[in-house]
PDB file of C-alpha atoms in Angstrom:
ATOM      1  CA  ASP A   1     -19.071   7.012  -3.277  1.00 68.00           C
ATOM      2  CA  THR A   2     -15.881   5.627  -1.403  1.00 74.00           C
ATOM      3  CA  ALA A   3     -14.408   2.480  -3.062  1.00 93.00           C
ATOM      4  CA  VAL A   4     -12.619   1.148   0.355  1.00 96.00           C
ATOM      5  CA  SER A   5     -14.222   2.378   3.181  1.00 96.00           C
ATOM      6  CA  GLN A   6     -12.467   1.929   6.909  1.00 96.00           C
ATOM      7  CA  THR A   7     -14.094   3.100  10.088  1.00 97.00           C
ATOM      8  CA  PRO A   8     -13.258   4.263  12.516  1.00 97.00           C
ATOM      9  CA  LYS A   9     -10.565   6.730  10.961  1.00 96.00           C
ATOM     10  CA  TYR A  10      -8.928   7.452  14.389  1.00 97.00           C
ATOM     11  CA  LEU A  11      -8.959   5.055  17.506  1.00 97.00           C
ATOM     12  CA  VAL A  12      -7.637   5.908  20.873  1.00 98.00           C
ATOM     13  CA  THR A  13      -7.803   3.557  23.780  1.00 97.00           C
ATOM     14  CA  GLN A  14      -6.078   2.030  26.705  1.00 97.00           C
ATOM     15  CA  MET A  15      -3.908  -0.809  26.946  1.00 97.00           C
ATOM     16  CA  GLY A  16      -5.965  -3.938  27.641  1.00 98.00           C
ATOM     17  CA  ASN A  17      -8.987  -3.191  25.798  1.00 98.00           C
ATOM     18  CA  ASP A  18     -10.397  -4.833  22.425  1.00 98.00           C
ATOM     19  CA  LYS A  19     -11.478  -3.029  19.621  1.00 98.00           C
ATOM     20  CA  SER A  20     -12.490  -3.701  16.119  1.00 98.00           C
ATOM     21  CA  ILE A  21     -11.980  -2.111  12.813  1.00 98.00           C
ATOM     22  CA  LYS A  22     -14.224  -2.529   9.872  1.00 98.00           C
ATOM     23  CA  CYS A  23     -13.707  -2.446   6.128  1.00 98.00           C
ATOM     24  CA  GLU A  24     -16.172  -2.424   3.210  1.00 97.00           C
ATOM     25  CA  GLN A  25     -15.568  -2.403  -0.467  1.00 97.00           C
ATOM     26  CA  ASN A  26     -18.077  -1.533  -2.849  1.00 96.00           C
ATOM     27  CA  LEU A  27     -15.648  -2.593  -6.162  1.00 95.00           C
ATOM     28  CA  GLY A  28     -17.038  -6.021  -6.670  1.00 93.00           C
ATOM     29  CA  HIS A  29     -13.269  -7.197  -5.871  1.00 93.00           C
ATOM     30  CA  ASP A  30     -12.672 -10.999  -5.065  1.00 91.00           C
ATOM     31  CA  THR A  31      -9.718 -10.555  -2.429  1.00 92.00           C
ATOM     32  CA  MET A  32      -9.268  -8.048   0.747  1.00 94.00           C
ATOM     33  CA  TYR A  33      -6.562  -7.464   2.771  1.00 94.00           C
ATOM     34  CA  TRP A  34      -5.089  -5.916   6.147  1.00 95.00           C
ATOM     35  CA  TYR A  35      -1.897  -3.761   6.418  1.00 95.00           C
ATOM     36  CA  LYS A  36       0.069  -2.539   9.169  1.00 96.00           C
ATOM     37  CA  GLN A  37       2.017   0.681   8.749  1.00 96.00           C
ATOM     38  CA  ASP A  38       4.550   1.529  11.116  1.00 93.00           C
ATOM     39  CA  SER A  39       5.679   5.124  12.205  1.00 92.00           C
ATOM     40  CA  LYS A  40       8.616   4.677   9.764  1.00 92.00           C
ATOM     41  CA  LYS A  41       5.819   4.027   6.692  1.00 92.00           C
ATOM     42  CA  PHE A  42       6.850   0.449   6.252  1.00 93.00           C
ATOM     43  CA  LEU A  43       3.602  -1.516   5.022  1.00 93.00           C
ATOM     44  CA  LYS A  44       3.188  -5.051   6.328  1.00 91.00           C
ATOM     45  CA  ILE A  45       0.900  -7.631   5.285  1.00 91.00           C
ATOM     46  CA  MET A  46      -1.492  -9.157   8.115  1.00 94.00           C
ATOM     47  CA  PHE A  47      -4.086 -10.781   6.289  1.00 92.00           C
ATOM     48  CA  SER A  48      -5.558 -11.578   3.392  1.00 91.00           C
ATOM     49  CA  TYR A  49      -9.245 -13.169   1.961  1.00 92.00           C
ATOM     50  CA  ASN A  50     -10.378 -14.119  -0.853  1.00 89.00           C
ATOM     51  CA  ASN A  51     -13.984 -14.632  -1.399  1.00 86.00           C
ATOM     52  CA  LYS A  52     -14.526 -14.802   2.378  1.00 84.00           C
ATOM     53  CA  GLU A  53     -11.863 -17.711   2.513  1.00 89.00           C
ATOM     54  CA  LEU A  54      -8.500 -16.858   4.673  1.00 89.00           C
ATOM     55  CA  ILE A  55      -5.600 -17.272   2.360  1.00 86.00           C
ATOM     56  CA  ILE A  56      -2.698 -15.151   3.975  1.00 83.00           C
ATOM     57  CA  ASN A  57      -2.017 -15.133   7.627  1.00 84.00           C
ATOM     58  CA  GLU A  58       1.057 -13.531   8.016  1.00 84.00           C
ATOM     59  CA  THR A  59       3.263 -13.694  11.460  1.00 82.00           C
ATOM     60  CA  VAL A  60       1.235 -11.724  13.788  1.00 90.00           C
ATOM     61  CA  PRO A  61      -0.055 -12.171  17.303  1.00 92.00           C
ATOM     62  CA  ASN A  62      -3.125 -14.292  17.758  1.00 93.00           C
ATOM     63  CA  ARG A  63      -4.484 -11.443  19.767  1.00 96.00           C
ATOM     64  CA  PHE A  64      -5.464 -10.327  16.103  1.00 96.00           C
ATOM     65  CA  SER A  65      -8.348 -12.018  14.638  1.00 95.00           C
ATOM     66  CA  PRO A  66      -9.976 -10.771  11.165  1.00 95.00           C
ATOM     67  CA  LYS A  67     -13.481 -11.942   9.980  1.00 94.00           C
ATOM     68  CA  SER A  68     -14.694 -11.683   6.641  1.00 94.00           C
ATOM     69  CA  PRO A  69     -18.882 -12.084   6.676  1.00 93.00           C
ATOM     70  CA  ASP A  70     -19.162 -11.661   2.795  1.00 93.00           C
ATOM     71  CA  LYS A  71     -16.807 -10.581   0.012  1.00 92.00           C
ATOM     72  CA  ALA A  72     -17.108  -7.112   0.559  1.00 95.00           C
ATOM     73  CA  HIS A  73     -16.341  -6.826   4.117  1.00 96.00           C
ATOM     74  CA  LEU A  74     -13.317  -7.612   5.878  1.00 97.00           C
ATOM     75  CA  ASN A  75     -13.079  -6.824   9.563  1.00 97.00           C
ATOM     76  CA  LEU A  76     -10.274  -6.916  12.126  1.00 97.00           C
ATOM     77  CA  HIS A  77     -10.700  -7.337  15.861  1.00 97.00           C
ATOM     78  CA  ILE A  78      -7.774  -6.956  18.330  1.00 97.00           C
ATOM     79  CA  ASN A  79      -7.821  -8.134  21.819  1.00 97.00           C
ATOM     80  CA  SER A  80      -5.926  -7.003  24.900  1.00 97.00           C
ATOM     81  CA  LEU A  81      -4.229  -4.043  22.884  1.00 97.00           C
ATOM     82  CA  GLU A  82      -0.727  -3.173  23.345  1.00 97.00           C
ATOM     83  CA  LEU A  83       1.466  -0.256  23.176  1.00 97.00           C
ATOM     84  CA  GLY A  84       3.151  -1.788  20.219  1.00 95.00           C
ATOM     85  CA  ASP A  85      -0.114  -2.110  18.097  1.00 97.00           C
ATOM     86  CA  SER A  86       0.042   1.563  17.811  1.00 97.00           C
ATOM     87  CA  ALA A  87       0.151   2.284  13.840  1.00 97.00           C
ATOM     88  CA  VAL A  88      -2.098   2.876  11.105  1.00 97.00           C
ATOM     89  CA  TYR A  89      -4.067  -0.238   9.729  1.00 98.00           C
ATOM     90  CA  PHE A  90      -4.991  -0.510   5.867  1.00 97.00           C
ATOM     91  CA  CYS A  91      -7.705  -2.202   4.264  1.00 97.00           C
ATOM     92  CA  ALA A  92      -7.424  -2.888   0.842  1.00 95.00           C
ATOM     93  CA  SER A  93      -8.762  -4.859  -2.041  1.00 94.00           C
ATOM     94  CA  SER A  94      -7.992  -6.449  -5.537  1.00 91.00           C
ATOM     95  CA  LEU A  95     -10.175  -7.472  -8.267  1.00 88.00           C
ATOM     96  CA  ARG A  96      -8.417 -11.120  -8.247  1.00 81.00           C
ATOM     97  CA  GLY A  97      -5.936 -12.792  -6.324  1.00 74.00           C
ATOM     98  CA  THR A  98      -2.982 -11.653  -4.227  1.00 66.00           C
ATOM     99  CA  GLY A  99      -0.815 -11.068  -7.148  1.00 71.00           C
ATOM    100  CA  ASP A 100      -3.264  -9.072  -9.220  1.00 73.00           C
ATOM    101  CA  ALA A 101      -1.794  -7.249 -12.286  1.00 74.00           C
ATOM    102  CA  TYR A 102      -4.350  -4.450 -11.639  1.00 79.00           C
ATOM    103  CA  GLY A 103      -2.787  -3.224  -8.017  1.00 87.00           C
ATOM    104  CA  TYR A 104      -4.573  -2.744  -4.975  1.00 91.00           C
ATOM    105  CA  THR A 105      -7.366  -0.278  -4.157  1.00 94.00           C
ATOM    106  CA  PHE A 106      -6.574   0.868  -0.423  1.00 95.00           C
ATOM    107  CA  GLY A 107      -8.822   2.579   2.357  1.00 96.00           C
ATOM    108  CA  SER A 108      -7.874   5.820   3.930  1.00 95.00           C
ATOM    109  CA  GLY A 109      -6.548   3.728   6.912  1.00 96.00           C
ATOM    110  CA  THR A 110      -7.042   3.662  10.798  1.00 97.00           C
ATOM    111  CA  ARG A 111      -5.069   5.374  13.193  1.00 97.00           C
ATOM    112  CA  LEU A 112      -4.870   3.146  15.991  1.00 98.00           C
ATOM    113  CA  THR A 113      -3.230   4.999  19.469  1.00 97.00           C
ATOM    114  CA  VAL A 114      -2.815   2.971  22.373  1.00 98.00           C
ATOM    115  CA  VAL A 115      -2.236   4.721  25.594  1.00 97.00           C
TER     116      VAL A 115
ATOM    117  CA  ALA B   1      12.431 -14.010  -2.380  1.00 76.00           C
ATOM    118  CA  GLN B   2      11.191 -10.598  -4.153  1.00 83.00           C
ATOM    119  CA  SER B   3      12.547  -7.350  -3.056  1.00 89.00           C
ATOM    120  CA  VAL B   4      12.175  -3.792  -3.743  1.00 94.00           C
ATOM    121  CA  THR B   5      14.752  -1.166  -2.990  1.00 96.00           C
ATOM    122  CA  GLN B   6      13.942   2.878  -2.807  1.00 97.00           C
ATOM    123  CA  PRO B   7      17.207   4.009  -1.929  1.00 97.00           C
ATOM    124  CA  ASP B   8      16.064   7.460  -1.551  1.00 96.00           C
ATOM    125  CA  ILE B   9      14.512   8.195   1.792  1.00 95.00           C
ATOM    126  CA  HIS B  10      13.649  11.811   1.249  1.00 96.00           C
ATOM    127  CA  ILE B  11      14.091  13.861  -1.912  1.00 97.00           C
ATOM    128  CA  THR B  12      13.772  17.779  -2.004  1.00 97.00           C
ATOM    129  CA  VAL B  13      12.753  19.627  -5.192  1.00 97.00           C
ATOM    130  CA  SER B  14      11.767  22.847  -5.962  1.00 97.00           C
ATOM    131  CA  GLU B  15       8.234  23.505  -7.513  1.00 97.00           C
ATOM    132  CA  GLY B  16       8.361  23.188 -11.567  1.00 97.00           C
ATOM    133  CA  ALA B  17      11.477  21.254 -11.364  1.00 98.00           C
ATOM    134  CA  SER B  18      11.557  17.622 -13.010  1.00 97.00           C
ATOM    135  CA  LEU B  19      11.531  14.540 -10.608  1.00 97.00           C
ATOM    136  CA  GLU B  20      12.653  11.190 -10.836  1.00 98.00           C
ATOM    137  CA  LEU B  21      12.152   8.689  -7.871  1.00 98.00           C
ATOM    138  CA  ARG B  22      14.074   5.691  -8.019  1.00 98.00           C
ATOM    139  CA  CYS B  23      12.948   1.972  -7.665  1.00 98.00           C
ATOM    140  CA  ASN B  24      15.322  -1.215  -8.130  1.00 97.00           C
ATOM    141  CA  TYR B  25      13.559  -4.727  -7.548  1.00 94.00           C
ATOM    142  CA  SER B  26      14.567  -8.225  -7.594  1.00 90.00           C
ATOM    143  CA  TYR B  27      12.371 -11.183  -9.052  1.00 86.00           C
ATOM    144  CA  GLY B  28      12.908 -14.420 -10.645  1.00 78.00           C
ATOM    145  CA  ALA B  29      10.992 -13.229 -13.602  1.00 79.00           C
ATOM    146  CA  THR B  30       9.510  -9.897 -14.698  1.00 78.00           C
ATOM    147  CA  PRO B  31       7.275  -8.950 -12.369  1.00 86.00           C
ATOM    148  CA  TYR B  32       4.149  -6.688 -12.035  1.00 91.00           C
ATOM    149  CA  LEU B  33       5.512  -3.203 -10.974  1.00 93.00           C
ATOM    150  CA  PHE B  34       3.370  -0.461  -9.135  1.00 95.00           C
ATOM    151  CA  TRP B  35       3.688   3.060  -8.007  1.00 97.00           C
ATOM    152  CA  TYR B  36       1.713   4.430  -5.226  1.00 97.00           C
ATOM    153  CA  VAL B  37       1.315   7.655  -3.575  1.00 97.00           C
ATOM    154  CA  GLN B  38       0.153   8.199  -0.229  1.00 97.00           C
ATOM    155  CA  SER B  39      -0.656  11.925   0.820  1.00 94.00           C
ATOM    156  CA  PRO B  40      -0.628  12.999   4.532  1.00 90.00           C
ATOM    157  CA  GLY B  41      -3.353  11.228   6.624  1.00 87.00           C
ATOM    158  CA  GLN B  42      -4.713   9.340   3.120  1.00 90.00           C
ATOM    159  CA  GLY B  43      -4.518   5.769   1.970  1.00 92.00           C
ATOM    160  CA  LEU B  44      -2.224   4.432  -0.964  1.00 95.00           C
ATOM    161  CA  GLN B  45      -3.406   5.346  -4.005  1.00 95.00           C
ATOM    162  CA  LEU B  46      -2.119   3.616  -7.452  1.00 95.00           C
ATOM    163  CA  LEU B  47      -0.572   6.024  -9.657  1.00 97.00           C
ATOM    164  CA  LEU B  48       0.608   3.841 -12.550  1.00 96.00           C
ATOM    165  CA  LYS B  49       1.296   0.094 -13.162  1.00 93.00           C
ATOM    166  CA  TYR B  50       3.289  -1.862 -15.588  1.00 92.00           C
ATOM    167  CA  PHE B  51       2.593  -5.638 -16.490  1.00 86.00           C
ATOM    168  CA  SER B  52       3.566  -5.945 -20.319  1.00 85.00           C
ATOM    169  CA  GLY B  53       4.085  -4.270 -23.484  1.00 87.00           C
ATOM    170  CA  ASP B  54       5.433  -0.524 -23.698  1.00 89.00           C
ATOM    171  CA  THR B  55       8.227  -0.136 -21.187  1.00 92.00           C
ATOM    172  CA  LEU B  56       6.857   3.601 -20.589  1.00 96.00           C
ATOM    173  CA  VAL B  57       4.101   3.839 -18.898  1.00 96.00           C
ATOM    174  CA  GLN B  58       1.741   6.776 -18.063  1.00 96.00           C
ATOM    175  CA  GLY B  59      -0.286   7.315 -14.819  1.00 96.00           C
ATOM    176  CA  ILE B  60      -2.368   9.789 -13.231  1.00 95.00           C
ATOM    177  CA  LYS B  61      -1.472  13.301 -11.947  1.00 95.00           C
ATOM    178  CA  GLY B  62       1.124  13.774 -14.707  1.00 96.00           C
ATOM    179  CA  PHE B  63       3.629  11.018 -13.851  1.00 97.00           C
ATOM    180  CA  GLU B  64       5.393   8.245 -15.848  1.00 98.00           C
ATOM    181  CA  ALA B  65       7.697   5.339 -15.350  1.00 98.00           C
ATOM    182  CA  GLU B  66       9.836   3.502 -17.257  1.00 97.00           C
ATOM    183  CA  PHE B  67      10.819  -0.239 -16.640  1.00 95.00           C
ATOM    184  CA  LYS B  68      14.334  -1.281 -17.832  1.00 95.00           C
ATOM    185  CA  ARG B  69      14.516  -5.174 -17.482  1.00 92.00           C
ATOM    186  CA  SER B  70      18.616  -5.182 -17.725  1.00 92.00           C
ATOM    187  CA  GLN B  71      18.766  -2.829 -14.538  1.00 94.00           C
ATOM    188  CA  SER B  72      16.055  -3.928 -12.717  1.00 94.00           C
ATOM    189  CA  SER B  73      14.584  -0.748 -12.506  1.00 96.00           C
ATOM    190  CA  PHE B  74      10.983   1.310 -12.449  1.00 97.00           C
ATOM    191  CA  ASN B  75      11.932   4.889 -11.633  1.00 98.00           C
ATOM    192  CA  LEU B  76       8.783   7.469 -11.548  1.00 98.00           C
ATOM    193  CA  ARG B  77       9.077  10.595 -13.669  1.00 98.00           C
ATOM    194  CA  LYS B  78       7.343  14.040 -13.518  1.00 98.00           C
ATOM    195  CA  PRO B  79       8.699  16.614 -15.759  1.00 97.00           C
ATOM    196  CA  SER B  80       7.345  19.413 -13.494  1.00 97.00           C
ATOM    197  CA  VAL B  81       6.539  19.061  -9.881  1.00 98.00           C
ATOM    198  CA  HIS B  82       3.466  21.021  -8.159  1.00 97.00           C
ATOM    199  CA  TRP B  83       3.459  21.849  -4.547  1.00 96.00           C
ATOM    200  CA  SER B  84       0.493  19.378  -4.174  1.00 96.00           C
ATOM    201  CA  ASP B  85       2.696  16.066  -5.146  1.00 97.00           C
ATOM    202  CA  ALA B  86       4.445  16.367  -1.799  1.00 97.00           C
ATOM    203  CA  ALA B  87       3.822  12.854  -0.463  1.00 97.00           C
ATOM    204  CA  GLU B  88       5.134   9.515   0.528  1.00 97.00           C
ATOM    205  CA  TYR B  89       5.729   7.282  -2.684  1.00 98.00           C
ATOM    206  CA  PHE B  90       5.857   3.472  -2.588  1.00 97.00           C
ATOM    207  CA  CYS B  91       7.226   1.335  -5.252  1.00 97.00           C
ATOM    208  CA  ALA B  92       5.612  -2.006  -5.142  1.00 94.00           C
ATOM    209  CA  ILE B  93       6.165  -5.667  -7.406  1.00 90.00           C
ATOM    210  CA  SER B  94       4.249  -8.731  -7.620  1.00 86.00           C
ATOM    211  CA  GLY B  95       3.724 -11.471  -9.715  1.00 76.00           C
ATOM    212  CA  GLY B  96       1.730 -14.804  -9.896  1.00 68.00           C
ATOM    213  CA  SER B  97       0.358 -15.606  -6.443  1.00 65.00           C
ATOM    214  CA  TYR B  98       2.763 -13.564  -4.787  1.00 70.00           C
ATOM    215  CA  ILE B  99       1.619 -10.310  -2.288  1.00 76.00           C
ATOM    216  CA  PRO B 100       3.085  -7.431  -3.591  1.00 82.00           C
ATOM    217  CA  THR B 101       6.115  -6.318  -1.948  1.00 88.00           C
ATOM    218  CA  PHE B 102       6.483  -2.852  -1.088  1.00 92.00           C
ATOM    219  CA  GLY B 103       9.364  -0.525  -0.673  1.00 95.00           C
ATOM    220  CA  ARG B 104      10.144   1.719   2.180  1.00 96.00           C
ATOM    221  CA  GLY B 105       8.990   4.507   0.605  1.00 97.00           C
ATOM    222  CA  THR B 106      10.367   8.193  -0.685  1.00 98.00           C
ATOM    223  CA  SER B 107       9.051  11.241   0.995  1.00 97.00           C
ATOM    224  CA  LEU B 108       8.820  14.170  -1.762  1.00 98.00           C
ATOM    225  CA  ILE B 109       9.311  17.675  -0.415  1.00 97.00           C
ATOM    226  CA  VAL B 110       8.470  20.299  -2.453  1.00 97.00           C
ATOM    227  CA  HIS B 111       9.810  23.868  -1.703  1.00 94.00           C
ATOM    228  CA  PRO B 112       8.236  26.931  -3.397  1.00 89.00           C
TER     229      PRO B 112
END
């Protein structure tokens, strides 16, 4: 039973389209995150929600909009996709808050390719 | 501001050889320290963590890491590498309310 699951695993789409990535965790964790990993493997935090409340909103284009319908779900919607949005997007969760001493649990990633 | 440095972008070892991956950090106090592994096409998996107590911590897959406060280091070690250990390894730090800061990663290549 997957702890943090993301769908889809692969997403190929044309510039200008709108797409969503879904994430669900069954660990009972309080906090969920979206990370972007670029082609050089650099991980950048995008957003974080704690119990459905947005607590981290890094410098991300407002074409990216997260939504957390409940504590176990965090979705990412991207409008007007651009070539530079191509990356791997990871969902993660942690038991408590952002500085959790127990670390994060990551999903397996969504590879987004914009053509 | 906190920061993490992984000085080695790539490390190549032969199967069965020992391994040490370096991690140095900058932080105002003792941080929480982590090593994650990312296999090709997969997400990051937590290998081990340190937040207090014994400075030598054991993790999964036979890995261990040692926290050295005087050197601001948290190096990852394994006595005998297996071909399946080939992956990207990330060191990370966090503390209090801070989100983790990840290093740029070290790519481990294992030769048969």
